[in-house]
Amino acid sequence: MNAFSSLLKRDLRLAFRQGSDSVMVIVFFIVVVVLFPLSIGPEQKILARISAGVIWVAALLAAMLSMDRLFAADYEDGSLDLLVISPHPTEILVLAKVLAHWLTTGLPLIIVSPLLGVFLYLQADGFWVMIMSLLLGTPILSLIGAIGAALTLGARRSGVLISLLILPLFIPVLIFGVSAVDAALMGLPTRPQLLILGAFLLFATALSPWASAAALRQAVE
Amino acid sequence: MSFTGNAITCIRSDRVVFQRLSFSVKDGEILYLKGPNGCGKSSLLRIMAGLLRPTEGVLYWNEENISKSVDSFLGDFQYIGHQNAVKGALSVNENLKIWAEIYNLNKNNMSIDDALQAFKLDRLANLPARFLSAGQKRRLNLSRLSATDSRLWLLDEPSTSLDDAGSLCLKELINSHLERGNMVIMATHESSLVNGKTLNLADFVFNE
């Protein structure tokens, strides 16, 4: 547990000092969302209809953008070797890195998402559900993305490769995330969708550290 | 305490690097790995550290098969590879501290400052590590050794880019490590720092 918090703190400190990754992800997220009203036109009804979907897809792409750096820096400077042969389970250390990644990219996305909701005429009923669905959904992106990041270590153009590997896996998350917001806008219960997202999150939390650690052990060979 | 390997064969991308290699190190001993470039010194050290699986052969830590009881081995050794595992955005102090915390070091009450002092880095403790020279980064990586009480050190060309004073620090460190009854395995091209056994990997190269 000590090692978990040490590694978490180190990654947060690195992200804070280098800064560029988090800022890049948020700016990308905002720019992508802003492109939609510019291309579709300022029609209030159309924008309100697509707002949840646009925000979700943009969040997904923005999360992908920073994914390939998750293990790459440690891989390149030899830290990954030391993490794999440390006396702690690699799975725990993976979980610490994923949590740091979510705190530095996923959480800022959630914080700016209401602002973009206003921009796209998202109705007031949808805000809380959108934040809830992103709160459950973005950690899944980080967790599943970690498997892709570990598998593509050392590959050329790993960023593109990760997207191709991982984006199809996010389709269920996207479907339930967007449909939760749609249900709220139509005045229907949103609990089932949020519960399913919660189940996805639990499943990813159990599976991802294990799969990522196995891929990392392969990568250092 | 002992660390032995029995009939280890290493095949990398269909090429036999070395075959049926055996070695043994006991308390207070140092083993040098020597041989020409590409003869498998680094591969052997990575096999010892558990980063690489040997194609054949078994490693024993205290007569116990490591592949079966890896937990007793992990944390009992330190591995210094070619790369220094130094983060430029963190200070010298923070760089060493993170490994001390992850490796549960400081069992011997050696503080981070003392460990830095052993390699004359104490005055740079608060400097971001990206300003360090190659030799200073290497010193920082090596100071991980003096902050630990790991029984076994696996060193892959540890004196690369070290100056004479740095090599001397390393020599003193290795000497006192051996005097405390611990083990060192070291790949090197230079003449021996401390008297010890030599394993010439050229003897195990595959010949048809």
Short mmCIF file of C-alpha atoms in Angstrom, two decimals:
data_model
loop_
_atom_site.label_atom_id
_atom_site.label_comp_id
_atom_site.label_asym_id
_atom_site.label_seq_id
_atom_site.Cartn_x
_atom_site.Cartn_y
_atom_site.Cartn_z
CA MET A 1 0.00 0.00 0.00
CA ASN A 2 2.96 2.22 0.73
CA ALA A 3 4.37 1.57 -2.72
CA PHE A 4 0.94 2.24 -4.24
CA SER A 5 0.72 5.70 -2.73
CA SER A 6 4.39 6.47 -3.48
CA LEU A 7 3.97 5.65 -7.15
CA LEU A 8 0.65 7.51 -7.32
CA LYS A 9 2.27 10.58 -5.79
CA ARG A 10 5.23 10.35 -8.14
CA ASP A 11 3.03 10.17 -11.24
CA LEU A 12 0.84 13.03 -10.04
CA ARG A 13 3.93 15.11 -9.33
CA LEU A 14 5.36 14.33 -12.76
CA ALA A 15 2.07 15.22 -14.45
CA PHE A 16 1.83 18.42 -12.43
CA ARG A 17 5.37 19.53 -13.23
CA GLN A 18 5.34 18.57 -16.89
CA GLY A 19 1.77 19.78 -17.23
CA SER A 20 1.56 19.49 -20.96
CA ASP A 21 -0.29 16.17 -21.10
CA SER A 22 -3.27 17.22 -19.00
CA VAL A 23 -3.56 20.61 -20.67
CA MET A 24 -3.32 19.02 -24.10
CA VAL A 25 -6.10 16.56 -23.32
CA ILE A 26 -8.47 19.27 -22.05
CA VAL A 27 -7.77 21.65 -24.92
CA PHE A 28 -8.30 18.84 -27.40
CA PHE A 29 -11.59 17.96 -25.71
CA ILE A 30 -12.82 21.55 -25.88
CA VAL A 31 -11.70 22.09 -29.49
CA VAL A 32 -13.39 18.90 -30.72
CA VAL A 33 -16.68 19.84 -29.05
CA VAL A 34 -16.50 23.40 -30.35
CA LEU A 35 -16.09 22.11 -33.92
CA PHE A 36 -19.63 20.68 -33.87
CA PRO A 37 -21.68 23.89 -33.56
CA LEU A 38 -19.35 25.46 -36.11
CA SER A 39 -19.94 22.72 -38.66
CA ILE A 40 -23.59 21.86 -37.95
CA GLY A 41 -24.80 25.40 -37.28
CA PRO A 42 -26.24 27.06 -34.19
CA GLU A 43 -29.66 25.39 -34.43
CA GLN A 44 -30.66 24.93 -30.78
CA LYS A 45 -32.76 21.78 -31.21
CA ILE A 46 -30.18 19.84 -33.19
CA LEU A 47 -27.35 20.74 -30.82
CA ALA A 48 -29.38 19.82 -27.77
CA ARG A 49 -30.19 16.47 -29.38
CA ILE A 50 -26.56 15.56 -30.11
CA SER A 51 -24.92 17.22 -27.08
CA ALA A 52 -24.54 14.13 -24.87
CA GLY A 53 -23.17 12.03 -27.73
CA VAL A 54 -20.72 14.69 -28.83
CA ILE A 55 -19.38 15.22 -25.33
CA TRP A 56 -18.99 11.50 -24.77
CA VAL A 57 -17.22 10.85 -28.08
CA ALA A 58 -14.92 13.84 -27.56
CA ALA A 59 -14.08 12.65 -24.03
CA LEU A 60 -13.28 9.22 -25.41
CA LEU A 61 -10.96 10.58 -28.09
CA ALA A 62 -9.30 12.95 -25.64
CA ALA A 63 -8.64 10.10 -23.20
CA MET A 64 -7.10 8.08 -26.06
CA LEU A 65 -4.77 10.95 -26.86
CA SER A 66 -2.78 10.61 -23.64
CA MET A 67 -3.02 6.83 -23.35
CA ASP A 68 0.16 5.89 -25.19
CA ARG A 69 2.32 7.80 -22.70
CA LEU A 70 0.99 5.85 -19.71
CA PHE A 71 3.85 3.35 -19.60
CA ALA A 72 6.04 4.66 -22.44
CA ALA A 73 8.10 7.11 -20.36
CA ASP A 74 8.87 4.45 -17.74
CA TYR A 75 9.66 1.97 -20.49
CA GLU A 76 12.11 4.31 -22.18
CA ASP A 77 14.09 5.33 -19.09
CA GLY A 78 14.29 1.87 -17.53
CA SER A 79 11.95 2.57 -14.61
CA LEU A 80 9.58 -0.10 -15.86
CA ASP A 81 12.24 -2.79 -15.33
CA LEU A 82 12.56 -1.72 -11.72
CA LEU A 83 8.79 -1.63 -11.21
CA VAL A 84 8.33 -5.13 -12.62
CA ILE A 85 11.06 -6.66 -10.41
CA SER A 86 10.06 -4.71 -7.30
CA PRO A 87 8.86 -6.70 -4.28
CA HIS A 88 5.27 -5.55 -4.90
CA PRO A 89 2.78 -7.14 -7.27
CA THR A 90 3.01 -5.42 -10.65
CA GLU A 91 -0.81 -5.38 -10.70
CA ILE A 92 -0.93 -2.99 -7.73
CA LEU A 93 1.62 -0.68 -9.33
CA VAL A 94 -0.37 -0.71 -12.59
CA LEU A 95 -3.46 0.30 -10.63
CA ALA A 96 -1.56 3.22 -9.09
CA LYS A 97 -0.45 4.42 -12.52
CA VAL A 98 -3.96 4.09 -13.93
CA LEU A 99 -5.42 6.03 -11.01
CA ALA A 100 -2.85 8.79 -11.54
CA HIS A 101 -3.71 8.85 -15.23
CA TRP A 102 -7.42 9.19 -14.49
CA LEU A 103 -6.85 11.94 -11.92
CA THR A 104 -4.77 13.95 -14.38
CA THR A 105 -6.85 13.42 -17.54
CA GLY A 106 -10.27 11.90 -16.77
CA LEU A 107 -11.15 14.14 -13.85
CA PRO A 108 -10.34 17.45 -15.64
CA LEU A 109 -12.53 16.28 -18.54
CA ILE A 110 -15.44 15.78 -16.17
CA ILE A 111 -14.88 19.20 -14.64
CA VAL A 112 -15.04 21.04 -17.98
CA SER A 113 -17.86 18.91 -19.41
CA PRO A 114 -20.76 20.96 -17.87
CA LEU A 115 -19.34 24.06 -19.52
CA LEU A 116 -19.42 22.34 -22.89
CA GLY A 117 -22.92 21.09 -22.08
CA VAL A 118 -24.05 24.71 -21.79
CA PHE A 119 -22.34 25.40 -25.08
CA LEU A 120 -24.39 22.67 -26.79
CA TYR A 121 -27.73 23.61 -25.15
CA LEU A 122 -27.76 20.45 -23.03
CA GLN A 123 -30.91 20.73 -20.93
CA ALA A 124 -30.64 21.18 -17.18
CA ASP A 125 -32.09 17.71 -16.46
CA GLY A 126 -29.13 16.10 -18.21
CA PHE A 127 -26.23 17.71 -16.36
CA TRP A 128 -26.03 15.59 -13.25
CA VAL A 129 -26.56 12.38 -15.14
CA MET A 130 -23.89 13.33 -17.65
CA ILE A 131 -21.42 14.03 -14.86
CA MET A 132 -22.35 10.78 -13.13
CA SER A 133 -22.01 8.76 -16.35
CA LEU A 134 -18.62 10.35 -17.09
CA LEU A 135 -17.55 9.74 -13.51
CA LEU A 136 -18.26 6.05 -13.97
CA GLY A 137 -17.17 5.89 -17.61
CA THR A 138 -13.82 7.71 -17.73
CA PRO A 139 -12.07 5.40 -15.23
CA ILE A 140 -13.09 2.53 -17.53
CA LEU A 141 -11.35 4.35 -20.39
CA SER A 142 -8.16 4.62 -18.32
CA LEU A 143 -8.32 1.01 -17.15
CA ILE A 144 -8.97 -0.57 -20.54
CA GLY A 145 -6.61 1.87 -22.21
CA ALA A 146 -3.85 0.66 -19.87
CA ILE A 147 -4.08 -2.81 -21.42
CA GLY A 148 -3.64 -1.29 -24.88
CA ALA A 149 -0.79 0.92 -23.67
CA ALA A 150 1.02 -2.07 -22.18
CA LEU A 151 0.47 -4.23 -25.25
CA THR A 152 1.80 -1.63 -27.68
CA LEU A 153 4.95 -0.72 -25.72
CA GLY A 154 7.89 -0.53 -28.06
CA ALA A 155 5.70 -0.52 -31.17
CA ARG A 156 6.07 2.17 -33.79
CA ARG A 157 3.22 4.70 -33.83
CA SER A 158 1.78 3.10 -30.74
CA GLY A 159 -0.74 5.93 -30.26
CA VAL A 160 -2.63 5.00 -33.41
CA LEU A 161 -2.32 1.31 -32.67
CA ILE A 162 -3.82 1.72 -29.20
CA SER A 163 -6.80 3.59 -30.62
CA LEU A 164 -7.46 0.80 -33.11
CA LEU A 165 -7.15 -1.86 -30.42
CA ILE A 166 -9.11 -0.15 -27.68
CA LEU A 167 -11.78 2.08 -29.25
CA PRO A 168 -14.02 -0.86 -30.28
CA LEU A 169 -13.98 -2.04 -26.65
CA PHE A 170 -15.42 1.30 -25.53
CA ILE A 171 -18.57 0.98 -27.63
CA PRO A 172 -20.64 -0.53 -24.78
CA VAL A 173 -19.47 2.20 -22.39
CA LEU A 174 -20.39 4.84 -24.95
CA ILE A 175 -23.85 3.34 -25.57
CA PHE A 176 -24.81 3.21 -21.90
CA GLY A 177 -23.18 6.54 -21.08
CA VAL A 178 -25.10 8.40 -23.77
CA SER A 179 -28.36 6.55 -23.21
CA ALA A 180 -28.27 7.45 -19.51
CA VAL A 181 -28.22 11.14 -20.43
CA ASP A 182 -30.93 10.63 -23.08
CA ALA A 183 -33.11 8.85 -20.54
CA ALA A 184 -32.74 11.74 -18.10
CA LEU A 185 -33.72 14.23 -20.81
CA MET A 186 -36.85 12.21 -21.57
CA GLY A 187 -37.71 11.97 -17.89
CA LEU A 188 -37.09 8.22 -17.72
CA PRO A 189 -35.19 6.47 -14.89
CA THR A 190 -31.42 6.54 -15.40
CA ARG A 191 -30.54 4.06 -12.70
CA PRO A 192 -30.28 0.96 -14.95
CA GLN A 193 -27.74 2.57 -17.30
CA LEU A 194 -25.67 3.92 -14.43
CA LEU A 195 -25.73 0.54 -12.70
CA ILE A 196 -24.51 -1.15 -15.87
CA LEU A 197 -21.72 1.41 -16.18
CA GLY A 198 -20.83 0.68 -12.55
CA ALA A 199 -20.70 -3.03 -13.38
CA PHE A 200 -18.39 -2.30 -16.34
CA LEU A 201 -16.17 -0.29 -14.02
CA LEU A 202 -15.92 -3.10 -11.47
CA PHE A 203 -15.20 -5.60 -14.22
CA ALA A 204 -12.48 -3.39 -15.72
CA THR A 205 -10.94 -2.77 -12.28
CA ALA A 206 -10.63 -6.51 -11.75
CA LEU A 207 -9.40 -7.37 -15.24
CA SER A 208 -7.20 -4.50 -16.34
CA PRO A 209 -4.36 -4.58 -13.75
CA TRP A 210 -3.96 -8.28 -14.29
CA ALA A 211 -3.92 -8.10 -18.09
CA SER A 212 -1.73 -4.96 -18.16
CA ALA A 213 0.81 -6.48 -15.76
CA ALA A 214 1.07 -9.59 -17.93
CA ALA A 215 1.63 -7.41 -21.01
CA LEU A 216 4.26 -5.34 -19.15
CA ARG A 217 6.19 -8.46 -18.17
CA GLN A 218 6.24 -9.40 -21.84
CA ALA A 219 7.35 -5.89 -22.80
CA VAL A 220 10.44 -5.85 -20.56
CA GLU A 221 11.73 -9.20 -21.86
CA MET B 1 22.86 -17.45 1.47
CA SER B 2 23.71 -18.48 -2.04
CA PHE B 3 22.65 -17.70 -5.56
CA THR B 4 23.21 -20.36 -8.18
CA GLY B 5 22.22 -21.06 -11.74
CA ASN B 6 22.19 -24.50 -13.28
CA ALA B 7 22.60 -25.24 -17.01
CA ILE B 8 21.06 -22.00 -18.23
CA THR B 9 20.46 -21.59 -21.93
CA CYS B 10 19.39 -18.34 -23.49
CA ILE B 11 17.88 -18.14 -26.98
CA ARG B 12 17.01 -14.72 -28.36
CA SER B 13 15.20 -14.43 -31.70
CA ASP B 14 16.25 -17.95 -32.78
CA ARG B 15 19.90 -17.34 -31.93
CA VAL B 16 21.53 -19.29 -29.13
CA VAL B 17 23.31 -16.63 -27.05
CA PHE B 18 24.85 -19.06 -24.57
CA GLN B 19 24.08 -22.58 -23.50
CA ARG B 20 24.38 -24.79 -20.43
CA LEU B 21 25.89 -22.04 -18.33
CA SER B 22 26.20 -22.61 -14.59
CA PHE B 23 27.35 -20.24 -11.88
CA SER B 24 27.37 -19.97 -8.14
CA VAL B 25 27.86 -17.07 -5.72
CA LYS B 26 28.03 -17.34 -1.93
CA ASP B 27 28.15 -14.86 0.94
CA GLY B 28 30.90 -12.30 0.58
CA GLU B 29 31.72 -13.25 -2.99
CA ILE B 30 31.84 -11.23 -6.20
CA LEU B 31 31.41 -12.79 -9.62
CA TYR B 32 32.56 -10.96 -12.76
CA LEU B 33 30.86 -11.65 -16.06
CA LYS B 34 33.27 -11.12 -18.90
CA GLY B 35 33.37 -11.70 -22.61
CA PRO B 36 33.19 -9.86 -25.93
CA ASN B 37 30.23 -7.68 -26.97
CA GLY B 38 27.09 -9.64 -27.72
CA CYS B 39 28.10 -12.72 -25.76
CA GLY B 40 25.10 -12.38 -23.46
CA LYS B 41 26.33 -10.61 -20.32
CA SER B 42 23.32 -8.32 -20.18
CA SER B 43 20.94 -11.13 -21.09
CA LEU B 44 22.35 -13.25 -18.27
CA LEU B 45 21.93 -10.41 -15.78
CA ARG B 46 18.36 -9.84 -16.95
CA ILE B 47 17.70 -13.56 -16.52
CA MET B 48 19.12 -13.36 -12.98
CA ALA B 49 16.90 -10.36 -12.21
CA GLY B 50 13.84 -12.22 -13.48
CA LEU B 51 13.22 -9.79 -16.33
CA LEU B 52 13.96 -12.44 -18.91
CA ARG B 53 12.94 -16.06 -18.73
CA PRO B 54 15.76 -18.52 -19.48
CA THR B 55 14.95 -20.88 -22.34
CA GLU B 56 16.29 -23.72 -20.20
CA GLY B 57 17.85 -24.04 -16.78
CA VAL B 58 16.95 -23.17 -13.22
CA LEU B 59 18.02 -20.40 -10.82
CA TYR B 60 18.23 -21.05 -7.08
CA TRP B 61 18.13 -18.51 -4.26
CA ASN B 62 19.12 -20.21 -0.97
CA GLU B 63 18.67 -23.60 -2.64
CA GLU B 64 15.08 -22.70 -3.50
CA ASN B 65 13.92 -22.70 -7.09
CA ILE B 66 13.23 -19.04 -7.91
CA SER B 67 10.56 -19.77 -10.50
CA LYS B 68 8.57 -21.52 -7.75
CA SER B 69 9.12 -19.14 -4.84
CA VAL B 70 9.83 -15.80 -6.44
CA ASP B 71 8.54 -13.76 -3.48
CA SER B 72 11.49 -14.62 -1.25
CA PHE B 73 13.85 -13.43 -3.99
CA LEU B 74 12.13 -10.21 -5.07
CA GLY B 75 13.25 -7.36 -2.88
CA ASP B 76 16.40 -9.20 -1.88
CA PHE B 77 18.37 -7.92 -4.85
CA GLN B 78 19.04 -4.69 -6.70
CA TYR B 79 19.47 -4.52 -10.45
CA ILE B 80 21.39 -1.73 -12.18
CA GLY B 81 20.89 -1.89 -15.93
CA HIS B 82 22.02 0.23 -18.85
CA GLN B 83 19.28 2.76 -18.26
CA ASN B 84 19.34 4.99 -15.23
CA ALA B 85 15.61 5.19 -14.44
CA VAL B 86 16.01 8.88 -13.62
CA LYS B 87 13.06 11.26 -14.10
CA GLY B 88 14.21 14.68 -15.27
CA ALA B 89 11.24 16.50 -13.76
CA LEU B 90 11.92 15.19 -10.25
CA SER B 91 14.73 16.41 -8.04
CA VAL B 92 17.71 14.20 -7.25
CA ASN B 93 16.31 13.61 -3.80
CA GLU B 94 12.84 12.68 -5.03
CA ASN B 95 14.26 10.33 -7.65
CA LEU B 96 16.06 8.27 -5.03
CA LYS B 97 13.22 8.49 -2.53
CA ILE B 98 10.63 6.95 -4.83
CA TRP B 99 12.77 3.84 -5.33
CA ALA B 100 13.55 3.70 -1.62
CA GLU B 101 9.81 3.66 -0.90
CA ILE B 102 8.92 1.13 -3.58
CA TYR B 103 11.76 -1.17 -2.58
CA ASN B 104 11.10 -0.81 1.17
CA LEU B 105 14.64 0.34 1.67
CA ASN B 106 16.00 2.09 4.71
CA LYS B 107 15.82 -1.08 6.74
CA ASN B 108 19.39 -0.31 7.77
CA ASN B 109 18.40 3.23 8.74
CA MET B 110 20.53 4.70 6.02
CA SER B 111 18.87 7.94 5.07
CA ILE B 112 18.45 9.23 1.55
CA ASP B 113 20.95 11.97 2.32
CA ASP B 114 23.61 9.49 3.42
CA ALA B 115 23.04 7.44 0.28
CA LEU B 116 23.46 10.54 -1.86
CA GLN B 117 26.56 11.49 0.07
CA ALA B 118 28.16 8.15 -0.73
CA PHE B 119 28.26 9.28 -4.36
CA LYS B 120 28.91 12.95 -3.58
CA LEU B 121 25.47 14.00 -4.80
CA ASP B 122 24.33 15.53 -1.50
CA ARG B 123 24.94 19.09 -2.70
CA LEU B 124 22.72 18.51 -5.74
CA ALA B 125 19.86 16.97 -3.74
CA ASN B 126 17.28 19.62 -4.67
CA LEU B 127 18.33 20.06 -8.28
CA PRO B 128 15.92 18.76 -10.95
CA ALA B 129 17.55 15.63 -12.34
CA ARG B 130 17.34 16.83 -15.94
CA PHE B 131 20.30 19.13 -15.21
CA LEU B 132 22.55 16.21 -14.26
CA SER B 133 25.29 15.02 -16.58
CA ALA B 134 25.38 11.42 -17.78
CA GLY B 135 27.91 10.53 -15.09
CA GLN B 136 25.87 12.19 -12.36
CA LYS B 137 22.73 10.35 -13.49
CA ARG B 138 24.68 7.12 -13.26
CA ARG B 139 25.81 8.08 -9.72
CA LEU B 140 22.20 8.77 -8.80
CA ASN B 141 21.16 5.36 -10.08
CA LEU B 142 24.02 3.69 -8.20
CA SER B 143 23.12 5.49 -4.98
CA ARG B 144 20.05 3.23 -4.94
CA LEU B 145 22.53 0.50 -3.93
CA SER B 146 23.87 2.29 -0.90
CA ALA B 147 20.37 3.12 0.32
CA THR B 148 19.50 -0.57 0.52
CA ASP B 149 20.42 -3.62 2.46
CA SER B 150 19.67 -5.95 -0.45
CA ARG B 151 21.78 -9.10 -0.25
CA LEU B 152 22.57 -9.37 -3.94
CA TRP B 153 23.59 -6.70 -6.42
CA LEU B 154 23.28 -7.35 -10.14
CA LEU B 155 25.33 -4.69 -11.90
CA ASP B 156 25.45 -4.28 -15.66
CA GLU B 157 28.53 -2.23 -16.58
CA PRO B 158 28.07 -0.01 -13.50
CA SER B 159 31.10 2.20 -14.17
CA THR B 160 29.84 3.39 -17.58
CA SER B 161 30.30 7.18 -17.83
CA LEU B 162 31.65 7.37 -14.25
CA ASP B 163 34.81 9.41 -13.70
CA ASP B 164 37.76 8.13 -11.64
CA ALA B 165 36.34 9.49 -8.40
CA GLY B 166 32.98 7.87 -9.14
CA SER B 167 34.63 4.52 -9.88
CA LEU B 168 36.47 4.82 -6.58
CA CYS B 169 33.18 5.44 -4.73
CA LEU B 170 31.71 2.38 -6.43
CA LYS B 171 34.74 0.29 -5.48
CA GLU B 172 34.46 1.32 -1.83
CA LEU B 173 30.74 0.61 -1.88
CA ILE B 174 31.25 -2.87 -3.34
CA ASN B 175 34.03 -3.60 -0.85
CA SER B 176 31.93 -2.71 2.16
CA HIS B 177 28.96 -4.62 0.70
CA LEU B 178 31.13 -7.74 0.41
CA GLU B 179 32.60 -7.25 3.87
CA ARG B 180 29.07 -7.33 5.31
CA GLY B 181 28.80 -10.80 3.74
CA ASN B 182 26.70 -9.93 0.72
CA MET B 183 26.97 -10.87 -2.94
CA VAL B 184 27.73 -8.99 -6.16
CA ILE B 185 27.45 -10.12 -9.76
CA MET B 186 28.87 -7.64 -12.19
CA ALA B 187 29.30 -7.46 -15.95
CA THR B 188 32.34 -5.40 -16.84
CA HIS B 189 35.03 -4.91 -19.44
CA GLU B 190 37.44 -3.19 -17.14
CA SER B 191 40.06 -4.84 -15.01
CA SER B 192 38.62 -6.14 -11.77
CA LEU B 193 37.80 -3.54 -9.11
CA VAL B 194 37.93 -6.09 -6.32
CA ASN B 195 39.37 -9.59 -6.36
CA GLY B 196 36.84 -12.23 -7.22
CA LYS B 197 35.76 -15.07 -9.47
CA THR B 198 35.35 -14.56 -13.20
CA LEU B 199 32.85 -16.22 -15.49
CA ASN B 200 33.84 -15.93 -19.13
CA LEU B 201 30.70 -16.12 -21.23
CA ALA B 202 32.73 -16.79 -24.37
CA ASP B 203 33.18 -20.35 -23.05
CA PHE B 204 29.47 -21.04 -23.33
CA VAL B 205 28.88 -19.74 -26.84
CA PHE B 206 27.07 -22.22 -29.01
CA ASN B 207 29.42 -23.89 -31.52
CA GLU B 208 28.15 -26.26 -34.15
#
